[in-house]
Structures are given as structure tokens and as C-alpha cells.
PDB file of C-alpha atoms and ligand atoms in Angstrom:
ATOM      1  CA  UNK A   1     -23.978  24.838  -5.776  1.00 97.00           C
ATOM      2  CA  UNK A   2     -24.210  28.904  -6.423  1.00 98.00           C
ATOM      3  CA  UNK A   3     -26.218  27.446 -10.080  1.00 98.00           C
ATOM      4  CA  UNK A   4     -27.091  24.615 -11.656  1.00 97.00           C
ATOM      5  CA  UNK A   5     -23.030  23.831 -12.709  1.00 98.00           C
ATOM      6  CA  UNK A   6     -20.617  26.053 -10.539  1.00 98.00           C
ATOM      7  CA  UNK A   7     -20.343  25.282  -7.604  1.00 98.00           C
ATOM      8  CA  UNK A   8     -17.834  25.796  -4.124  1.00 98.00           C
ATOM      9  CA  UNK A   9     -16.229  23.367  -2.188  1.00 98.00           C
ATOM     10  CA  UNK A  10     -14.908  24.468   1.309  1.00 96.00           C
ATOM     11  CA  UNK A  11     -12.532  21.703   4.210  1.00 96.00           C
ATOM     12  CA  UNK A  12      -9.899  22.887   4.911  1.00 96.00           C
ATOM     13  CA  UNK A  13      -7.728  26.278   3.295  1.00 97.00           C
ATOM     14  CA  UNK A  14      -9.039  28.859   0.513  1.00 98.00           C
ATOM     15  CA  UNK A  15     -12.225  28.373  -0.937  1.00 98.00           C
ATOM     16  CA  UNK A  16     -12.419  25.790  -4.219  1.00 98.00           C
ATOM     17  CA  UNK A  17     -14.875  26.388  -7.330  1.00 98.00           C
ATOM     18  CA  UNK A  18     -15.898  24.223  -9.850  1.00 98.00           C
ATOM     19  CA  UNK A  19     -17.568  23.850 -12.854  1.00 98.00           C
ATOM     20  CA  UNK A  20     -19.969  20.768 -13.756  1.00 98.00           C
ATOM     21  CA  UNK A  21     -19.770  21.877 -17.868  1.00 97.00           C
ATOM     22  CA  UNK A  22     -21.671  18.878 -20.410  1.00 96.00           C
ATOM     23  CA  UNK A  23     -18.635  17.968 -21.457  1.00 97.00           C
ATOM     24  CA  UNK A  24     -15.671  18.910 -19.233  1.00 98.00           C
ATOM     25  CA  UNK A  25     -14.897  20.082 -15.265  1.00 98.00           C
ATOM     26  CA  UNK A  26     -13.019  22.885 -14.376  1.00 98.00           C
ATOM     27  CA  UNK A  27     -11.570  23.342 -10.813  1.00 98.00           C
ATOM     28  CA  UNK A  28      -9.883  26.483  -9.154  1.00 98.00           C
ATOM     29  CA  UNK A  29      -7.677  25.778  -6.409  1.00 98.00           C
ATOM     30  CA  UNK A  30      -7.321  22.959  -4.504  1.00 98.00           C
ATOM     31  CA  UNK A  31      -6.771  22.925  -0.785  1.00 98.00           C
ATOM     32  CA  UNK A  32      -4.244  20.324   0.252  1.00 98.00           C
ATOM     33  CA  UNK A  33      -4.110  16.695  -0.776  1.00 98.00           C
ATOM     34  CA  UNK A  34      -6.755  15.024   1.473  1.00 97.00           C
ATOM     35  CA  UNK A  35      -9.031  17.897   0.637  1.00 98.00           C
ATOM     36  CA  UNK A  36      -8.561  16.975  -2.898  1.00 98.00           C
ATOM     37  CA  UNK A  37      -9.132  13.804  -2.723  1.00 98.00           C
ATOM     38  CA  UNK A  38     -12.747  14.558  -1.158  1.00 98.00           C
ATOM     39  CA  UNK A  39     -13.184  17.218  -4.082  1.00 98.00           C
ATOM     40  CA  UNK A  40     -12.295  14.542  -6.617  1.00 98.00           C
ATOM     41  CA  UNK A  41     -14.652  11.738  -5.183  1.00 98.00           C
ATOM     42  CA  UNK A  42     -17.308  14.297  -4.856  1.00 97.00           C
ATOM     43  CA  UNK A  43     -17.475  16.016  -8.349  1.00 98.00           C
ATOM     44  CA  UNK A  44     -17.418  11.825  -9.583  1.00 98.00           C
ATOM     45  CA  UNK A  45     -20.303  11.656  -8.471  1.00 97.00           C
ATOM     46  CA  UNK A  46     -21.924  14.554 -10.135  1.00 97.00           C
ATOM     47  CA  UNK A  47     -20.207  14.227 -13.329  1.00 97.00           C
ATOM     48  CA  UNK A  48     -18.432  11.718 -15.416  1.00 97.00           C
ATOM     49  CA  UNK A  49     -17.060  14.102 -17.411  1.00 98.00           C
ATOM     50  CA  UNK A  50     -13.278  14.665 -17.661  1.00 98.00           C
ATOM     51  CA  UNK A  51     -11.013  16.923 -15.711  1.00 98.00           C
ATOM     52  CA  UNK A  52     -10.011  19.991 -18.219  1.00 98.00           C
ATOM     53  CA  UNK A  53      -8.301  22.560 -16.617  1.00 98.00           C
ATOM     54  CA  UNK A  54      -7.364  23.148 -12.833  1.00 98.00           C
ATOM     55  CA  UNK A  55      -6.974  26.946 -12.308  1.00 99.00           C
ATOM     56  CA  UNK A  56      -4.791  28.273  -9.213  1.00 98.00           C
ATOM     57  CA  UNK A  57      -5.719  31.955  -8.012  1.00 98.00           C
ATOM     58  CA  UNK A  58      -2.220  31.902  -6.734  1.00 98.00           C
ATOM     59  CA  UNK A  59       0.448  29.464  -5.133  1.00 98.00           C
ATOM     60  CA  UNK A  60      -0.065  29.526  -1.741  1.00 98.00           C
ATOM     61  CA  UNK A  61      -0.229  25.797  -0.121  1.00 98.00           C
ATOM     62  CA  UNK A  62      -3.968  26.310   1.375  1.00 98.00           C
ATOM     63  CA  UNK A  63      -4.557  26.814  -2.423  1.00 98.00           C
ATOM     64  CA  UNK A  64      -2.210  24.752  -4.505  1.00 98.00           C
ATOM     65  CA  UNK A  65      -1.169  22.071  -2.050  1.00 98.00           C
ATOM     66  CA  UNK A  66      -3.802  19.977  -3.128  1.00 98.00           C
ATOM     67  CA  UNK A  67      -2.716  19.629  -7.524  1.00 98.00           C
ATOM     68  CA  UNK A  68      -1.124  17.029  -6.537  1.00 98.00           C
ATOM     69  CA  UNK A  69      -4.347  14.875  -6.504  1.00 98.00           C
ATOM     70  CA  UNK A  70      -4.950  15.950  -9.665  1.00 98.00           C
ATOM     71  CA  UNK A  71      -1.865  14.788 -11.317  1.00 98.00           C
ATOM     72  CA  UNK A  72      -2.355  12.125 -14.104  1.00 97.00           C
ATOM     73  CA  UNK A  73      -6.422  13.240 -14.304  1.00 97.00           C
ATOM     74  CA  UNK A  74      -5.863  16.942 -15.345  1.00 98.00           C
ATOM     75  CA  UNK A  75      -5.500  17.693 -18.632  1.00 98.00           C
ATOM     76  CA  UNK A  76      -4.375  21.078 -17.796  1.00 98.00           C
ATOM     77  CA  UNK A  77      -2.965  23.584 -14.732  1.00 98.00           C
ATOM     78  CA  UNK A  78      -3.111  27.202 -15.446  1.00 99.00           C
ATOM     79  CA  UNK A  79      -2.410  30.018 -13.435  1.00 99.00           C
ATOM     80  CA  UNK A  80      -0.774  33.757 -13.533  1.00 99.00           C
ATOM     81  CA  UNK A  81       2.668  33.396 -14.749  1.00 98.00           C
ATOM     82  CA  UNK A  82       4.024  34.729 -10.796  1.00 98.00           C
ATOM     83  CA  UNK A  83       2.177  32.265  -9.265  1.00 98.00           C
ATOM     84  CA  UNK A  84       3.783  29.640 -11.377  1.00 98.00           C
ATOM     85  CA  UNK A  85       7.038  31.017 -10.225  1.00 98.00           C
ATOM     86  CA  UNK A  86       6.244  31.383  -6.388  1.00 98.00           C
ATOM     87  CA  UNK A  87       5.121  28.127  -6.449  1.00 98.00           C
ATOM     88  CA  UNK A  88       8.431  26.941  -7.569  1.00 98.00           C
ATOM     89  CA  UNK A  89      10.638  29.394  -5.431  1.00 98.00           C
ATOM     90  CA  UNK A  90       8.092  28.114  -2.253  1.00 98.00           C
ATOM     91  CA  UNK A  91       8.882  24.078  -3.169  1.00 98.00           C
ATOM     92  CA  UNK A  92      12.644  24.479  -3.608  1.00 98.00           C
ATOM     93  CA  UNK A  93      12.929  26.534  -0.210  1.00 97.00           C
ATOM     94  CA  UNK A  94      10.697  24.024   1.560  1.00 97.00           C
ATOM     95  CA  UNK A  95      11.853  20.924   0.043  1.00 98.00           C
ATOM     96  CA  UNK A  96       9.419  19.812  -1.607  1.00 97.00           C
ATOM     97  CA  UNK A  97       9.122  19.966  -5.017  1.00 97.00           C
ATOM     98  CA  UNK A  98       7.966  16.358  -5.454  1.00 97.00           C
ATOM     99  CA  UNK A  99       4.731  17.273  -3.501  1.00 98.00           C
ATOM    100  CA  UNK A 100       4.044  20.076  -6.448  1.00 98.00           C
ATOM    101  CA  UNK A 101       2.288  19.609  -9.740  1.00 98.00           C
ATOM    102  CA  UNK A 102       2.564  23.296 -11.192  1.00 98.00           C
ATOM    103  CA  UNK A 103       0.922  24.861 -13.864  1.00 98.00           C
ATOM    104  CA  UNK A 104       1.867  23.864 -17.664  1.00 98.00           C
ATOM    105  CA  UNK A 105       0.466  26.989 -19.001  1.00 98.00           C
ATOM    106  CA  UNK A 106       0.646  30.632 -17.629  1.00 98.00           C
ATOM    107  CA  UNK A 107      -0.839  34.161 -18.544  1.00 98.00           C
ATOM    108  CA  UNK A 108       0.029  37.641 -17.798  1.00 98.00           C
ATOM    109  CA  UNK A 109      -2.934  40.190 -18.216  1.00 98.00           C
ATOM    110  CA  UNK A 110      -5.636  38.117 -19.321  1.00 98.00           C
ATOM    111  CA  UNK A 111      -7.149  34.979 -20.450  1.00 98.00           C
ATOM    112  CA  UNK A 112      -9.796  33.496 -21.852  1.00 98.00           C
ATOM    113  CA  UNK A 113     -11.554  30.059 -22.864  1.00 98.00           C
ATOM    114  CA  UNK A 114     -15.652  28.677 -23.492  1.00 98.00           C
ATOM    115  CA  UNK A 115     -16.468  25.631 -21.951  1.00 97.00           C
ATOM    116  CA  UNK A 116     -19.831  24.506 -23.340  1.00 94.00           C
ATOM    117  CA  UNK A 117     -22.257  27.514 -22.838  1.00 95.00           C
ATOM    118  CA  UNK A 118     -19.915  29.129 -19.782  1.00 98.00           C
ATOM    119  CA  UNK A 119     -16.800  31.679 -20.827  1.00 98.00           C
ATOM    120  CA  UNK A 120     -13.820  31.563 -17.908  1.00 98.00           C
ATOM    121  CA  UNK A 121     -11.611  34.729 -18.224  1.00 98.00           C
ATOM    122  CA  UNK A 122      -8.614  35.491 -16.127  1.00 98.00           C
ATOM    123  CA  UNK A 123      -7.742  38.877 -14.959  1.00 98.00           C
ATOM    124  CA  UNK A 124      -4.725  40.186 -13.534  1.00 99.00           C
ATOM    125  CA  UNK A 125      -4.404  43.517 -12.311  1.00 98.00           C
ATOM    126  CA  UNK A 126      -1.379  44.206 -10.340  1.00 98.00           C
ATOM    127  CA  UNK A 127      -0.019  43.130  -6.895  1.00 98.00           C
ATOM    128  CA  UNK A 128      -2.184  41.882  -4.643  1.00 98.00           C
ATOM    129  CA  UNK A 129      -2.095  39.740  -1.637  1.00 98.00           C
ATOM    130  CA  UNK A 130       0.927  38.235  -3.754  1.00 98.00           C
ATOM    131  CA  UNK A 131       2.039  39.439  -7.503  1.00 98.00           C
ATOM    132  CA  UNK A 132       0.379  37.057  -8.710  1.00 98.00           C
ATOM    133  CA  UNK A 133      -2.839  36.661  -8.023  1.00 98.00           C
ATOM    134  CA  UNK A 134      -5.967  36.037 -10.375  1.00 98.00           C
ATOM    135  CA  UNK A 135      -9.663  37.076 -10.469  1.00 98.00           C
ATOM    136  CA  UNK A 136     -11.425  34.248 -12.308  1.00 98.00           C
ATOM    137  CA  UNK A 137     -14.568  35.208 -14.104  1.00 98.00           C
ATOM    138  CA  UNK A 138     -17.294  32.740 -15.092  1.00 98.00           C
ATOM    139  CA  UNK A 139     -18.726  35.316 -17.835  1.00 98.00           C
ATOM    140  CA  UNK A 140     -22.194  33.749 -18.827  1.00 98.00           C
ATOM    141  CA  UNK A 141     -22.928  33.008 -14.421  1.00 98.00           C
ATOM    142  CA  UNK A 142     -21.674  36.181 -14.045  1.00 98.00           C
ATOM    143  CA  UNK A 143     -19.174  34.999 -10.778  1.00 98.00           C
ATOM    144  CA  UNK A 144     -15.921  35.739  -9.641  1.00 98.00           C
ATOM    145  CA  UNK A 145     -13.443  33.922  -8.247  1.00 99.00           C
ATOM    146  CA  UNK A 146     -11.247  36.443  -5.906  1.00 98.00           C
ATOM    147  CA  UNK A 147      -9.107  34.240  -4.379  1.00 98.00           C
ATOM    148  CA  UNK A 148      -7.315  35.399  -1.487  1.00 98.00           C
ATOM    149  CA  UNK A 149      -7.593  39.103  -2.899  1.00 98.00           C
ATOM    150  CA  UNK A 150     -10.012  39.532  -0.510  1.00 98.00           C
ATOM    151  CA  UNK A 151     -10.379  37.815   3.200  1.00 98.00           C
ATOM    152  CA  UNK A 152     -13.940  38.970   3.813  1.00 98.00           C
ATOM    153  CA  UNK A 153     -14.019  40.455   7.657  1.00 98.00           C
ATOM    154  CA  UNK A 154     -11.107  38.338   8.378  1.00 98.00           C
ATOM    155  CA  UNK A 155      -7.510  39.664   8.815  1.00 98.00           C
ATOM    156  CA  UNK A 156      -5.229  38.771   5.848  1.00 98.00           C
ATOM    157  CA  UNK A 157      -1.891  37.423   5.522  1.00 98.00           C
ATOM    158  CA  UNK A 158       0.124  39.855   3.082  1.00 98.00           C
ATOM    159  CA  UNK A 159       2.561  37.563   1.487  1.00 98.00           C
ATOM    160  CA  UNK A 160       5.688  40.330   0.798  1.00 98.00           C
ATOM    161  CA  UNK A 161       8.492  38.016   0.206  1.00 97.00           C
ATOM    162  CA  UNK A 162       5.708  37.094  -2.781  1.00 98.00           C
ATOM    163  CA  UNK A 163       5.623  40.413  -3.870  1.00 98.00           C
ATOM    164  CA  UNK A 164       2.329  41.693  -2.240  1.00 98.00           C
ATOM    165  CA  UNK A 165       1.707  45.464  -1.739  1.00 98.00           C
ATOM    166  CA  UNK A 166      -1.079  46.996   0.391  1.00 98.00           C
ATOM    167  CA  UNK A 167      -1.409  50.368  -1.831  1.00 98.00           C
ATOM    168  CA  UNK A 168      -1.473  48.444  -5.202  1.00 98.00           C
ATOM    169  CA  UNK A 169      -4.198  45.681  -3.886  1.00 98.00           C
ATOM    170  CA  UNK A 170      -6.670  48.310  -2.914  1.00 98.00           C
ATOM    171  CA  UNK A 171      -5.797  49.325  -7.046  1.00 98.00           C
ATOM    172  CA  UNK A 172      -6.431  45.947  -7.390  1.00 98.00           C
ATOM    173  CA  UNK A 173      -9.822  45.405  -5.738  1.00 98.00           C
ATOM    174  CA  UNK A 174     -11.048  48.862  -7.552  1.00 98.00           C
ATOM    175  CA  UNK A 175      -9.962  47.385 -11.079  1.00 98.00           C
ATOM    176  CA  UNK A 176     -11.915  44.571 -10.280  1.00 98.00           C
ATOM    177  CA  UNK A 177     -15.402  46.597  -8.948  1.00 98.00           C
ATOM    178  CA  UNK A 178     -15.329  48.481 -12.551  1.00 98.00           C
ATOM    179  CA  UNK A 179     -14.229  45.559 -14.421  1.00 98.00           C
ATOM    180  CA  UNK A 180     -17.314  43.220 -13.342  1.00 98.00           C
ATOM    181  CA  UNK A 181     -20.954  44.933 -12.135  1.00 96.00           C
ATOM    182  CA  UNK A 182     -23.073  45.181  -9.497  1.00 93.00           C
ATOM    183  CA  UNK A 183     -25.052  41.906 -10.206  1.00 97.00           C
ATOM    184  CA  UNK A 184     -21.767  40.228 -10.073  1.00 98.00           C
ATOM    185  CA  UNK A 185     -21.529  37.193  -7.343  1.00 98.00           C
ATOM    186  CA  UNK A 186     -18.126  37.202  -5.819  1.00 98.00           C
ATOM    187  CA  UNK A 187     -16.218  33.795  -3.817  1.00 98.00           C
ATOM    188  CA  UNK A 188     -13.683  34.894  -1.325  1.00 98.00           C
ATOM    189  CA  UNK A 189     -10.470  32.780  -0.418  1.00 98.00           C
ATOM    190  CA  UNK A 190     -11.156  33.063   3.219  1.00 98.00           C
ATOM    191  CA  UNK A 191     -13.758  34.819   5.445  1.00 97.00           C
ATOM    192  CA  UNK A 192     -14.220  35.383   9.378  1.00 96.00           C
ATOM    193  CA  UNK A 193     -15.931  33.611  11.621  1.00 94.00           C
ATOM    194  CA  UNK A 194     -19.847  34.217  11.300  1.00 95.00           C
ATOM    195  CA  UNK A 195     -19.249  35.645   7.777  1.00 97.00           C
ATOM    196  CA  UNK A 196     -20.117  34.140   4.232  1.00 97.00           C
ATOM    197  CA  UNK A 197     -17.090  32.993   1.792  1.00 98.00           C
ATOM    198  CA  UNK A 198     -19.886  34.242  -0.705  1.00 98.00           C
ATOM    199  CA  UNK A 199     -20.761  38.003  -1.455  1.00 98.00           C
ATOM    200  CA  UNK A 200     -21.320  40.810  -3.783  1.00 98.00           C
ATOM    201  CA  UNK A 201     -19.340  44.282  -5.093  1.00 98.00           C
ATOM    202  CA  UNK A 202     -19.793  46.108  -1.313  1.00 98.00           C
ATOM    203  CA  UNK A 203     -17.753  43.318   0.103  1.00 98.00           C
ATOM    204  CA  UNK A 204     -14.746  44.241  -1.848  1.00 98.00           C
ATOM    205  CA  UNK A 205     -14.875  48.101  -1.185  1.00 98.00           C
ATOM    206  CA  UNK A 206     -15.512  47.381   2.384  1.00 98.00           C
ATOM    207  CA  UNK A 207     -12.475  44.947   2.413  1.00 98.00           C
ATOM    208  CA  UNK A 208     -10.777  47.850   0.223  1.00 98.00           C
ATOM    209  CA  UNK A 209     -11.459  50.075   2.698  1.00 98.00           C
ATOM    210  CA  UNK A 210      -9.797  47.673   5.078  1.00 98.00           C
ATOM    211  CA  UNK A 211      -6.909  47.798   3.539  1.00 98.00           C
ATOM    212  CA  UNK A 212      -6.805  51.685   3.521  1.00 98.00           C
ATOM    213  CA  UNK A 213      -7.667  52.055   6.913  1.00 98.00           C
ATOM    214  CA  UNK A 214      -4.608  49.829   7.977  1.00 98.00           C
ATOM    215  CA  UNK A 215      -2.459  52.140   5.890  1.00 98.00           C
ATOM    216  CA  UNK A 216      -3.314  55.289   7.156  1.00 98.00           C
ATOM    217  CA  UNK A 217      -3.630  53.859  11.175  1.00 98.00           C
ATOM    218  CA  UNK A 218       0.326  52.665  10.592  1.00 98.00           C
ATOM    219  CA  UNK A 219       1.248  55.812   9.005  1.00 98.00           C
ATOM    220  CA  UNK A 220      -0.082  58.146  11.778  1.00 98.00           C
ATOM    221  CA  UNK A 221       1.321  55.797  14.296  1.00 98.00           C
ATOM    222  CA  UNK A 222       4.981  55.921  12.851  1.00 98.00           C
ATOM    223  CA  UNK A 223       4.301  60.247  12.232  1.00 98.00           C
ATOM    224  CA  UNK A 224       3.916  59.592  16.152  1.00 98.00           C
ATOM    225  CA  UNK A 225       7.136  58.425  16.864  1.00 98.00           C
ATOM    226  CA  UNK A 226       5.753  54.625  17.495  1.00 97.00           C
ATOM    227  CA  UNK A 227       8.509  52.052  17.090  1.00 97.00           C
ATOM    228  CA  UNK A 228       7.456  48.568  15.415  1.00 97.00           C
ATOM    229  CA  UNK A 229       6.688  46.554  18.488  1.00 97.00           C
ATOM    230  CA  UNK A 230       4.505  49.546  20.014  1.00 98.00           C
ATOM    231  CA  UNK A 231       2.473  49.420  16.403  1.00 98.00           C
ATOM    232  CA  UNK A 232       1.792  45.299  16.670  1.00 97.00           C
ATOM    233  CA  UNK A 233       0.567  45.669  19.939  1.00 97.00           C
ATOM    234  CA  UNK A 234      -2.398  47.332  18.228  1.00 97.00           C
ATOM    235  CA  UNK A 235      -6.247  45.143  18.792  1.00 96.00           C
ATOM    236  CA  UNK A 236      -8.227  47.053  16.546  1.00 96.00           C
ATOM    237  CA  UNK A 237      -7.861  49.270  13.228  1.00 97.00           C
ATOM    238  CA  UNK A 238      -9.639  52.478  13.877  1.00 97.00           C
ATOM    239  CA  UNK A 239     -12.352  52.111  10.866  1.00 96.00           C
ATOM    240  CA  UNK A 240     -12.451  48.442  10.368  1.00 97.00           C
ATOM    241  CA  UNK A 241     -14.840  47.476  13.097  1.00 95.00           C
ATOM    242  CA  UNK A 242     -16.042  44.307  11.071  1.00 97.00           C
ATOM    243  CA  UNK A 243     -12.475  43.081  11.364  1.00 97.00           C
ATOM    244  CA  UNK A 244     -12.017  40.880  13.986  1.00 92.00           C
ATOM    245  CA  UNK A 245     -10.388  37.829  15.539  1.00 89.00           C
ATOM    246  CA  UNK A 246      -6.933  36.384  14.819  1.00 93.00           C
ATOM    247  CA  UNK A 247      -4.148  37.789  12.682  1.00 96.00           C
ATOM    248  CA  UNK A 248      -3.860  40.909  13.408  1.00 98.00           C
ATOM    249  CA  UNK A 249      -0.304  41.046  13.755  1.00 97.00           C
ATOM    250  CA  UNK A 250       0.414  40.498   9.532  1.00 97.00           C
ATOM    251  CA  UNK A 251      -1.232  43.508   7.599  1.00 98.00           C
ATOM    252  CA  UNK A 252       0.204  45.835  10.572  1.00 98.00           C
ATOM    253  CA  UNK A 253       3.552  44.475  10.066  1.00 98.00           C
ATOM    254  CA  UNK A 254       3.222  44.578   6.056  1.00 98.00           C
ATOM    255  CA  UNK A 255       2.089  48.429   6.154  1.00 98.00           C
ATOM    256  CA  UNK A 256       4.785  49.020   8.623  1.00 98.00           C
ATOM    257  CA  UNK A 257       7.425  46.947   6.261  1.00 98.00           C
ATOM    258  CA  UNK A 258       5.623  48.943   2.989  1.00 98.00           C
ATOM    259  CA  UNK A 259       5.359  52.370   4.655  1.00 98.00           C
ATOM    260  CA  UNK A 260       9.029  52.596   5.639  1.00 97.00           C
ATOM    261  CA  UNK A 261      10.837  50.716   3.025  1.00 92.00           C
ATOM    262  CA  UNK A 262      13.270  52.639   1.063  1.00 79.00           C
TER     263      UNK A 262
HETATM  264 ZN1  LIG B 301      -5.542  31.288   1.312  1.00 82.99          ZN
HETATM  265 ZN1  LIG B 302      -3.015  33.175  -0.053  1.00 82.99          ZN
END
């Protein structure tokens, strides 16, 4: 629990939140199906209150795989109107559209709604790690949900053929810093090994910064003459020490891909 009713839930893909309200639970994403499950038997105990509203920060499977669990027991599944659509465009490509339970309702810039004494508002700002990703804000708690709009110390995966763009996320991230304040409490989708999937406004600039420092390492490599392969073979991004570990490989590729597209 990060207070007395929201609370994280972390198995197996992007971190889950919830919300114990007196007369209603909220959920943001949902892992896969067996991770679900656990989430649903868990909050059961805590609460015997209804399931209102399952929010998905966007439609990747570590993060939406999981609705299905929810399907009969949810009054509701909201997320940004992209997501809704990736979701859909990710199921019919993959086959499996009966494994889905999408969202019924969909926003575009923001949304709001109380839920006893807490207020959960939805802000999009752009593309992200996809076009479509949400930062879900429990107002009175003052915490944000980030999604996978930031991987704290941890490599990301830059989901292009969803739309994502390196340039416009770091937009994103600095939307998000002035929107909320520095008392704000942020959860991450993912984080590195050793590192928290908890943290505060520094974590975003420094995963900002991240994001910049790929940019300008890929641009100065292809000013160089450096083909693609030379550029992957890269172990480190000059000015993102913290980085680390797996994974490399995807944001060089996606600054490569968004550097030289025409
Ligand atoms: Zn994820
Ligand atoms: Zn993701």
C-alpha cells in the first residue's frame, strides 16, 4: 500500500495500481491473466466492494493482457482513445481478439471522475512510449500513475509501429513535471534491477534526460558516417550511466529509425 487505499501490485509485466475507495475499486492495468487472477483474489480480500472502472495506461499485453479476468466483474474499461485502437490493431494481427476485453469508453486530452473522497484524472499529452499513453492522477493522494512513460534506470522498448516518438516523449515527461508538483509520488511501468517501481519528479527528468542523451549519441554517430549495425553495437549511452542491463538494442534502433526517417 503507498496509503491507506491505493495501493501497487507487481508479478509479472508493468506495474498495477489500485484503489480500495468505501464504496467502489478502481484498477489500472492488469498484467496478464494469471496475474489477474492473483490481483482479483487479493483486493477480495481487502474489499468487498465492487469493481468500477479498470483503467489501461496503454495496450501493451504486459499491461492489458490481463482485462480479460476482469470481464463480467468490471463495470467499466477506460483508456486513451489510441490505446483502445492499438489494442485492437495488436489482437487482429496476433489472432487473438477473443483473449481481449477492450475499453468501452475512451478519452482524448483529459478525464476526470471522484470516487468517494479520491479524484482520478487522466492526462494525455502527446506521443510517448506509444500514442497513446496515459498519466493517471489520484488528485486528493497526490500520485501518478506513469505507465510505461517512464522505465526508471531500465532501457525501454519504444513501440513505433504504435506511434511512439523519442523527441515528443521527453515533451511528454516535461508536461507531466509542470502539470503535477514536487510532492507528487510517481509509479513507473517498469524499473531496473536494484531500482524502485516507486519515485518522485527527479526520476522523470533523469529518465527525460535518458531519452535525450540517446538522441543526441545516435545523431553524432550517424554525423560520423556510422551505419545501423555499427550504432547497435553500442553498450553504453554516453550520459546515462544509471542505465544499465538488457535492452539496449530498442531506443538505439528507434532514434536511429526517428532520426533518419523522411
Ligand atoms: Zn510495460
Ligand atoms: Zn508498454
Amino acid at each position: 500500500m503507498l496509503t491507506d487505499n491505493i495501493g501497487i501490485f507487481t508479478e509479472r509485466g508493468g506495474t498495477i495500481g489500485f484503489l480500495l475507495s468505501k464504496k467502489e475499486i478502481v484498477v489500472i492495468d492488469s498484467q496478464f491473466p494469471d496475474q489477474s487472477k492473483h490481483l482479483i483474489d487479493e483486493l477480495k480480500k481487502r474489499s468487498e466492494k465492487p469493481f468500477k472502472l479498470l483503467i489501461n495506461t496503454h495496450h501493451h499485453g504486459d499491461h492489458t493482457a490481463g482485462n480479460i479476468s476482469f470481464k463480467g466483474i468490471v463495470e467499466h474499461v477506460l483508456a486513451h482513445a489510441n490505446s483502445k485502437i492499438n489494442q485492437e490493431n495488436w489482437a487482429k494481427q496476433n489472432k487473438a481478439e477473443d483473449k481481449q476485453l477492450y475499453p468501452d469508453k475512451t478519452y482524448t486530452d483529459t478525464w476526470s471522475k471522484k470516487f468517494g473522497k479520491e479524484k482520478i484524472s487522466l492526462h494525455y499529452f502527446g506521443p510517448g512510449h506509444t500514442n497513446g499513453d496515459s498519466f493517471i492522477h489520484f488528485e486528493h493522494a497526490n500520485i501518478v500513475h506513469c505507465g510505461d512513460l517512464v522505465f526508471n534506470r531500465r532501457h525501454p522498448f519504444v513501440d513505433r509501429a504504435a506511434g511512439a516518438n523519442m523527441k515528443s516523449w521527453i515533451e511528454v515527461l516535461d508536461k507531466g513535471m509542470n502539470k503535477f508538483d514536487k510532492e507528487t509520488k510517481y509509479v513507473f511501468g517498469h524499473a531496473g534491477t536494484g531500482y524502485e517501481v516507486t519515485g518522485k519528479s527527479d526520476d522523470l527528468k533523469k529518465f527525460g534526460d535518458y531519452l535525450g542523451s540517446v538522441l543526441k549519441f545516435v545523431e553524432g554517430e550517424i554525423k560520423a558516417g556510422k551505419t545501423k549495425d555499427e550504432i547497435l553495437k553500442a553498450t553504453a549511452i554516453p550520459g546515462a550511466d544509471e542505465w544499465k542491463g538488457d535492452g539496449i538494442q530498442r531506443p538505439l534502433q528507434a532514434a536511429f529509425e526517428e532520426l533518419t526517417a523522411v
